[in-house]
Amino acid sequence: MPVGERILAGFFGAGCLAVLVTAAMLTPDAAGHGTHTQLGMPACGWAAAFGHPCPTCGMTTSFAYAAHLQPWQSIRTQPLGFLLAVGAAALFWVSLHTAATGSHLARICARMLTPRSLWALAALLALSWAYTWATWT
């Protein structure tokens, strides 16, 4: 595998690790949303304007629960957030393996990113949003 691809894999791995370490440093908000404000971000404008969650409400909280090894809380908070956190952890290990060994595993995984899989991800986002909307406090 070319050195450039191994370096790129290292950057992907570092990015995933940064997200997961940041999530681990946060305290998940018991309300199921709002954890992102610990990063200095403002409260959700969508929720303030409409009184309902935005499509990604609860993602940061869900990542924080996942990083704290509380999978059930993560799933209950934002199901897609849990799947993305697990995906980020898996991508970290795949990227680390690829960068360290020159394995073609990252290429194999990249082939899974088809239009069909991206549409499935969009459908999961819609379903997770509906779930979050129904369980909003």
PDB file of C-alpha atoms in Angstrom:
ATOM      1  CA  MET A   1       0.000   0.000   0.000  1.00  0.00           C
ATOM      2  CA  PRO A   2       1.359   3.459  -0.874  1.00  0.00           C
ATOM      3  CA  VAL A   3       2.740   5.541   1.977  1.00  0.00           C
ATOM      4  CA  GLY A   4       0.219   8.316   1.254  1.00  0.00           C
ATOM      5  CA  GLU A   5      -2.697   5.962   1.900  1.00  0.00           C
ATOM      6  CA  ARG A   6      -1.125   4.789   5.126  1.00  0.00           C
ATOM      7  CA  ILE A   7      -0.711   8.407   6.247  1.00  0.00           C
ATOM      8  CA  LEU A   8      -4.337   9.128   5.298  1.00  0.00           C
ATOM      9  CA  ALA A   9      -5.438   6.118   7.326  1.00  0.00           C
ATOM     10  CA  GLY A  10      -3.440   7.499  10.251  1.00  0.00           C
ATOM     11  CA  PHE A  11      -5.265  10.833   9.969  1.00  0.00           C
ATOM     12  CA  PHE A  12      -8.644   9.085   9.890  1.00  0.00           C
ATOM     13  CA  GLY A  13      -7.671   7.067  12.947  1.00  0.00           C
ATOM     14  CA  ALA A  14      -6.466  10.181  14.774  1.00  0.00           C
ATOM     15  CA  GLY A  15      -9.715  11.981  13.950  1.00  0.00           C
ATOM     16  CA  CYS A  16     -11.835   9.125  15.265  1.00  0.00           C
ATOM     17  CA  LEU A  17      -9.718   8.893  18.391  1.00  0.00           C
ATOM     18  CA  ALA A  18     -10.036  12.649  18.983  1.00  0.00           C
ATOM     19  CA  VAL A  19     -13.835  12.440  18.761  1.00  0.00           C
ATOM     20  CA  LEU A  20     -14.002   9.473  21.122  1.00  0.00           C
ATOM     21  CA  VAL A  21     -11.572  10.972  23.657  1.00  0.00           C
ATOM     22  CA  THR A  22     -13.514  14.245  23.595  1.00  0.00           C
ATOM     23  CA  ALA A  23     -16.751  12.316  24.187  1.00  0.00           C
ATOM     24  CA  ALA A  24     -15.135  10.487  27.090  1.00  0.00           C
ATOM     25  CA  MET A  25     -14.183  13.804  28.710  1.00  0.00           C
ATOM     26  CA  LEU A  26     -17.792  15.027  28.654  1.00  0.00           C
ATOM     27  CA  THR A  27     -20.428  14.346  31.275  1.00  0.00           C
ATOM     28  CA  PRO A  28     -23.574  13.119  29.506  1.00  0.00           C
ATOM     29  CA  ASP A  29     -26.548  15.389  30.209  1.00  0.00           C
ATOM     30  CA  ALA A  30     -29.316  13.423  31.944  1.00  0.00           C
ATOM     31  CA  ALA A  31     -31.917  15.208  29.786  1.00  0.00           C
ATOM     32  CA  GLY A  32     -30.537  13.349  26.755  1.00  0.00           C
ATOM     33  CA  HIS A  33     -29.442  16.505  24.965  1.00  0.00           C
ATOM     34  CA  GLY A  34     -27.370  19.582  25.639  1.00  0.00           C
ATOM     35  CA  THR A  35     -24.044  17.851  26.336  1.00  0.00           C
ATOM     36  CA  HIS A  36     -22.503  19.784  23.440  1.00  0.00           C
ATOM     37  CA  THR A  37     -22.708  22.997  25.479  1.00  0.00           C
ATOM     38  CA  GLN A  38     -19.770  21.666  27.550  1.00  0.00           C
ATOM     39  CA  LEU A  39     -17.694  22.218  24.397  1.00  0.00           C
ATOM     40  CA  GLY A  40     -18.565  25.921  24.415  1.00  0.00           C
ATOM     41  CA  MET A  41     -21.247  25.571  21.750  1.00  0.00           C
ATOM     42  CA  PRO A  42     -24.572  27.351  22.122  1.00  0.00           C
ATOM     43  CA  ALA A  43     -27.798  25.549  22.967  1.00  0.00           C
ATOM     44  CA  CYS A  44     -29.628  24.008  20.017  1.00  0.00           C
ATOM     45  CA  GLY A  45     -31.239  26.811  18.026  1.00  0.00           C
ATOM     46  CA  TRP A  46     -33.678  24.412  16.391  1.00  0.00           C
ATOM     47  CA  ALA A  47     -34.975  23.219  19.765  1.00  0.00           C
ATOM     48  CA  ALA A  48     -35.229  26.795  21.020  1.00  0.00           C
ATOM     49  CA  ALA A  49     -37.120  27.936  17.930  1.00  0.00           C
ATOM     50  CA  PHE A  50     -39.455  24.963  17.473  1.00  0.00           C
ATOM     51  CA  GLY A  51     -39.599  23.298  20.881  1.00  0.00           C
ATOM     52  CA  HIS A  52     -38.666  19.961  19.326  1.00  0.00           C
ATOM     53  CA  PRO A  53     -35.359  18.196  18.701  1.00  0.00           C
ATOM     54  CA  CYS A  54     -33.279  18.713  15.579  1.00  0.00           C
ATOM     55  CA  PRO A  55     -32.219  15.639  13.547  1.00  0.00           C
ATOM     56  CA  THR A  56     -28.952  15.374  15.468  1.00  0.00           C
ATOM     57  CA  CYS A  57     -30.198  16.264  18.958  1.00  0.00           C
ATOM     58  CA  GLY A  58     -28.723  13.878  21.462  1.00  0.00           C
ATOM     59  CA  MET A  59     -25.770  12.799  19.318  1.00  0.00           C
ATOM     60  CA  THR A  60     -23.106  14.304  21.586  1.00  0.00           C
ATOM     61  CA  THR A  61     -24.832  12.913  24.656  1.00  0.00           C
ATOM     62  CA  SER A  62     -25.118   9.511  22.996  1.00  0.00           C
ATOM     63  CA  PHE A  63     -21.409   9.560  22.062  1.00  0.00           C
ATOM     64  CA  ALA A  64     -20.547  10.531  25.649  1.00  0.00           C
ATOM     65  CA  TYR A  65     -22.594   7.644  27.053  1.00  0.00           C
ATOM     66  CA  ALA A  66     -20.959   5.246  24.571  1.00  0.00           C
ATOM     67  CA  ALA A  67     -17.492   6.517  25.482  1.00  0.00           C
ATOM     68  CA  HIS A  68     -18.362   5.995  29.152  1.00  0.00           C
ATOM     69  CA  LEU A  69     -19.242   2.372  28.287  1.00  0.00           C
ATOM     70  CA  GLN A  70     -22.952   2.853  28.934  1.00  0.00           C
ATOM     71  CA  PRO A  71     -24.345   1.395  25.696  1.00  0.00           C
ATOM     72  CA  TRP A  72     -27.963   1.126  26.815  1.00  0.00           C
ATOM     73  CA  GLN A  73     -28.065   4.796  27.849  1.00  0.00           C
ATOM     74  CA  SER A  74     -26.414   5.706  24.548  1.00  0.00           C
ATOM     75  CA  ILE A  75     -29.015   3.764  22.549  1.00  0.00           C
ATOM     76  CA  ARG A  76     -31.902   5.185  24.600  1.00  0.00           C
ATOM     77  CA  THR A  77     -30.616   8.720  24.097  1.00  0.00           C
ATOM     78  CA  GLN A  78     -30.018   8.655  20.325  1.00  0.00           C
ATOM     79  CA  PRO A  79     -29.838   5.249  18.576  1.00  0.00           C
ATOM     80  CA  LEU A  80     -27.920   6.538  15.564  1.00  0.00           C
ATOM     81  CA  GLY A  81     -25.459   8.284  17.878  1.00  0.00           C
ATOM     82  CA  PHE A  82     -24.641   4.913  19.428  1.00  0.00           C
ATOM     83  CA  LEU A  83     -24.143   3.311  15.995  1.00  0.00           C
ATOM     84  CA  LEU A  84     -21.908   6.183  14.893  1.00  0.00           C
ATOM     85  CA  ALA A  85     -19.855   5.969  18.096  1.00  0.00           C
ATOM     86  CA  VAL A  86     -19.327   2.236  17.563  1.00  0.00           C
ATOM     87  CA  GLY A  87     -18.514   2.979  13.919  1.00  0.00           C
ATOM     88  CA  ALA A  88     -15.960   5.598  14.953  1.00  0.00           C
ATOM     89  CA  ALA A  89     -14.330   3.103  17.313  1.00  0.00           C
ATOM     90  CA  ALA A  90     -14.234   0.450  14.581  1.00  0.00           C
ATOM     91  CA  LEU A  91     -12.864   2.950  12.057  1.00  0.00           C
ATOM     92  CA  PHE A  92     -10.155   3.919  14.551  1.00  0.00           C
ATOM     93  CA  TRP A  93      -8.953   0.303  14.789  1.00  0.00           C
ATOM     94  CA  VAL A  94      -9.218  -0.289  11.028  1.00  0.00           C
ATOM     95  CA  SER A  95      -7.286   2.918  10.364  1.00  0.00           C
ATOM     96  CA  LEU A  96      -4.654   2.110  12.963  1.00  0.00           C
ATOM     97  CA  HIS A  97      -4.179  -1.380  11.505  1.00  0.00           C
ATOM     98  CA  THR A  98      -3.969   0.008   7.967  1.00  0.00           C
ATOM     99  CA  ALA A  99      -1.502   2.744   8.914  1.00  0.00           C
ATOM    100  CA  ALA A 100       0.709   0.386  10.900  1.00  0.00           C
ATOM    101  CA  THR A 101       0.739  -2.606   8.569  1.00  0.00           C
ATOM    102  CA  GLY A 102      -0.196  -1.341   5.125  1.00  0.00           C
ATOM    103  CA  SER A 103      -3.183  -3.690   5.113  1.00  0.00           C
ATOM    104  CA  HIS A 104      -5.872  -3.242   2.482  1.00  0.00           C
ATOM    105  CA  LEU A 105      -8.600  -3.501   5.131  1.00  0.00           C
ATOM    106  CA  ALA A 106      -9.419   0.217   4.860  1.00  0.00           C
ATOM    107  CA  ARG A 107      -9.917  -0.138   1.100  1.00  0.00           C
ATOM    108  CA  ILE A 108     -12.271  -3.052   1.666  1.00  0.00           C
ATOM    109  CA  CYS A 109     -14.251  -1.038   4.213  1.00  0.00           C
ATOM    110  CA  ALA A 110     -14.329   2.010   1.912  1.00  0.00           C
ATOM    111  CA  ARG A 111     -16.021  -0.103  -0.778  1.00  0.00           C
ATOM    112  CA  MET A 112     -18.972  -0.450   1.581  1.00  0.00           C
ATOM    113  CA  LEU A 113     -19.704   3.266   1.154  1.00  0.00           C
ATOM    114  CA  THR A 114     -22.112   2.877  -1.721  1.00  0.00           C
ATOM    115  CA  PRO A 115     -25.054   5.124  -2.543  1.00  0.00           C
ATOM    116  CA  ARG A 116     -27.305   2.412  -1.134  1.00  0.00           C
ATOM    117  CA  SER A 117     -25.486   2.384   2.222  1.00  0.00           C
ATOM    118  CA  LEU A 118     -25.606   6.174   2.392  1.00  0.00           C
ATOM    119  CA  TRP A 119     -29.366   6.102   1.734  1.00  0.00           C
ATOM    120  CA  ALA A 120     -29.686   3.531   4.513  1.00  0.00           C
ATOM    121  CA  LEU A 121     -27.760   5.877   6.810  1.00  0.00           C
ATOM    122  CA  ALA A 122     -30.135   8.721   5.869  1.00  0.00           C
ATOM    123  CA  ALA A 123     -33.099   6.454   6.668  1.00  0.00           C
ATOM    124  CA  LEU A 124     -31.553   5.597  10.041  1.00  0.00           C
ATOM    125  CA  LEU A 125     -31.134   9.313  10.717  1.00  0.00           C
ATOM    126  CA  ALA A 126     -34.823   9.884   9.961  1.00  0.00           C
ATOM    127  CA  LEU A 127     -35.863   6.984  12.196  1.00  0.00           C
ATOM    128  CA  SER A 128     -33.592   8.152  15.005  1.00  0.00           C
ATOM    129  CA  TRP A 129     -34.994  11.650  14.674  1.00  0.00           C
ATOM    130  CA  ALA A 130     -38.532  10.262  14.951  1.00  0.00           C
ATOM    131  CA  TYR A 131     -37.496   8.294  18.033  1.00  0.00           C
ATOM    132  CA  THR A 132     -35.853  11.367  19.581  1.00  0.00           C
ATOM    133  CA  TRP A 133     -38.938  13.446  18.760  1.00  0.00           C
ATOM    134  CA  ALA A 134     -41.184  10.850  20.476  1.00  0.00           C
ATOM    135  CA  THR A 135     -39.006  10.628  23.600  1.00  0.00           C
ATOM    136  CA  TRP A 136     -38.139  14.345  23.865  1.00  0.00           C
ATOM    137  CA  THR A 137     -38.353  15.794  27.381  1.00  0.00           C
TER     138      THR A 137
END
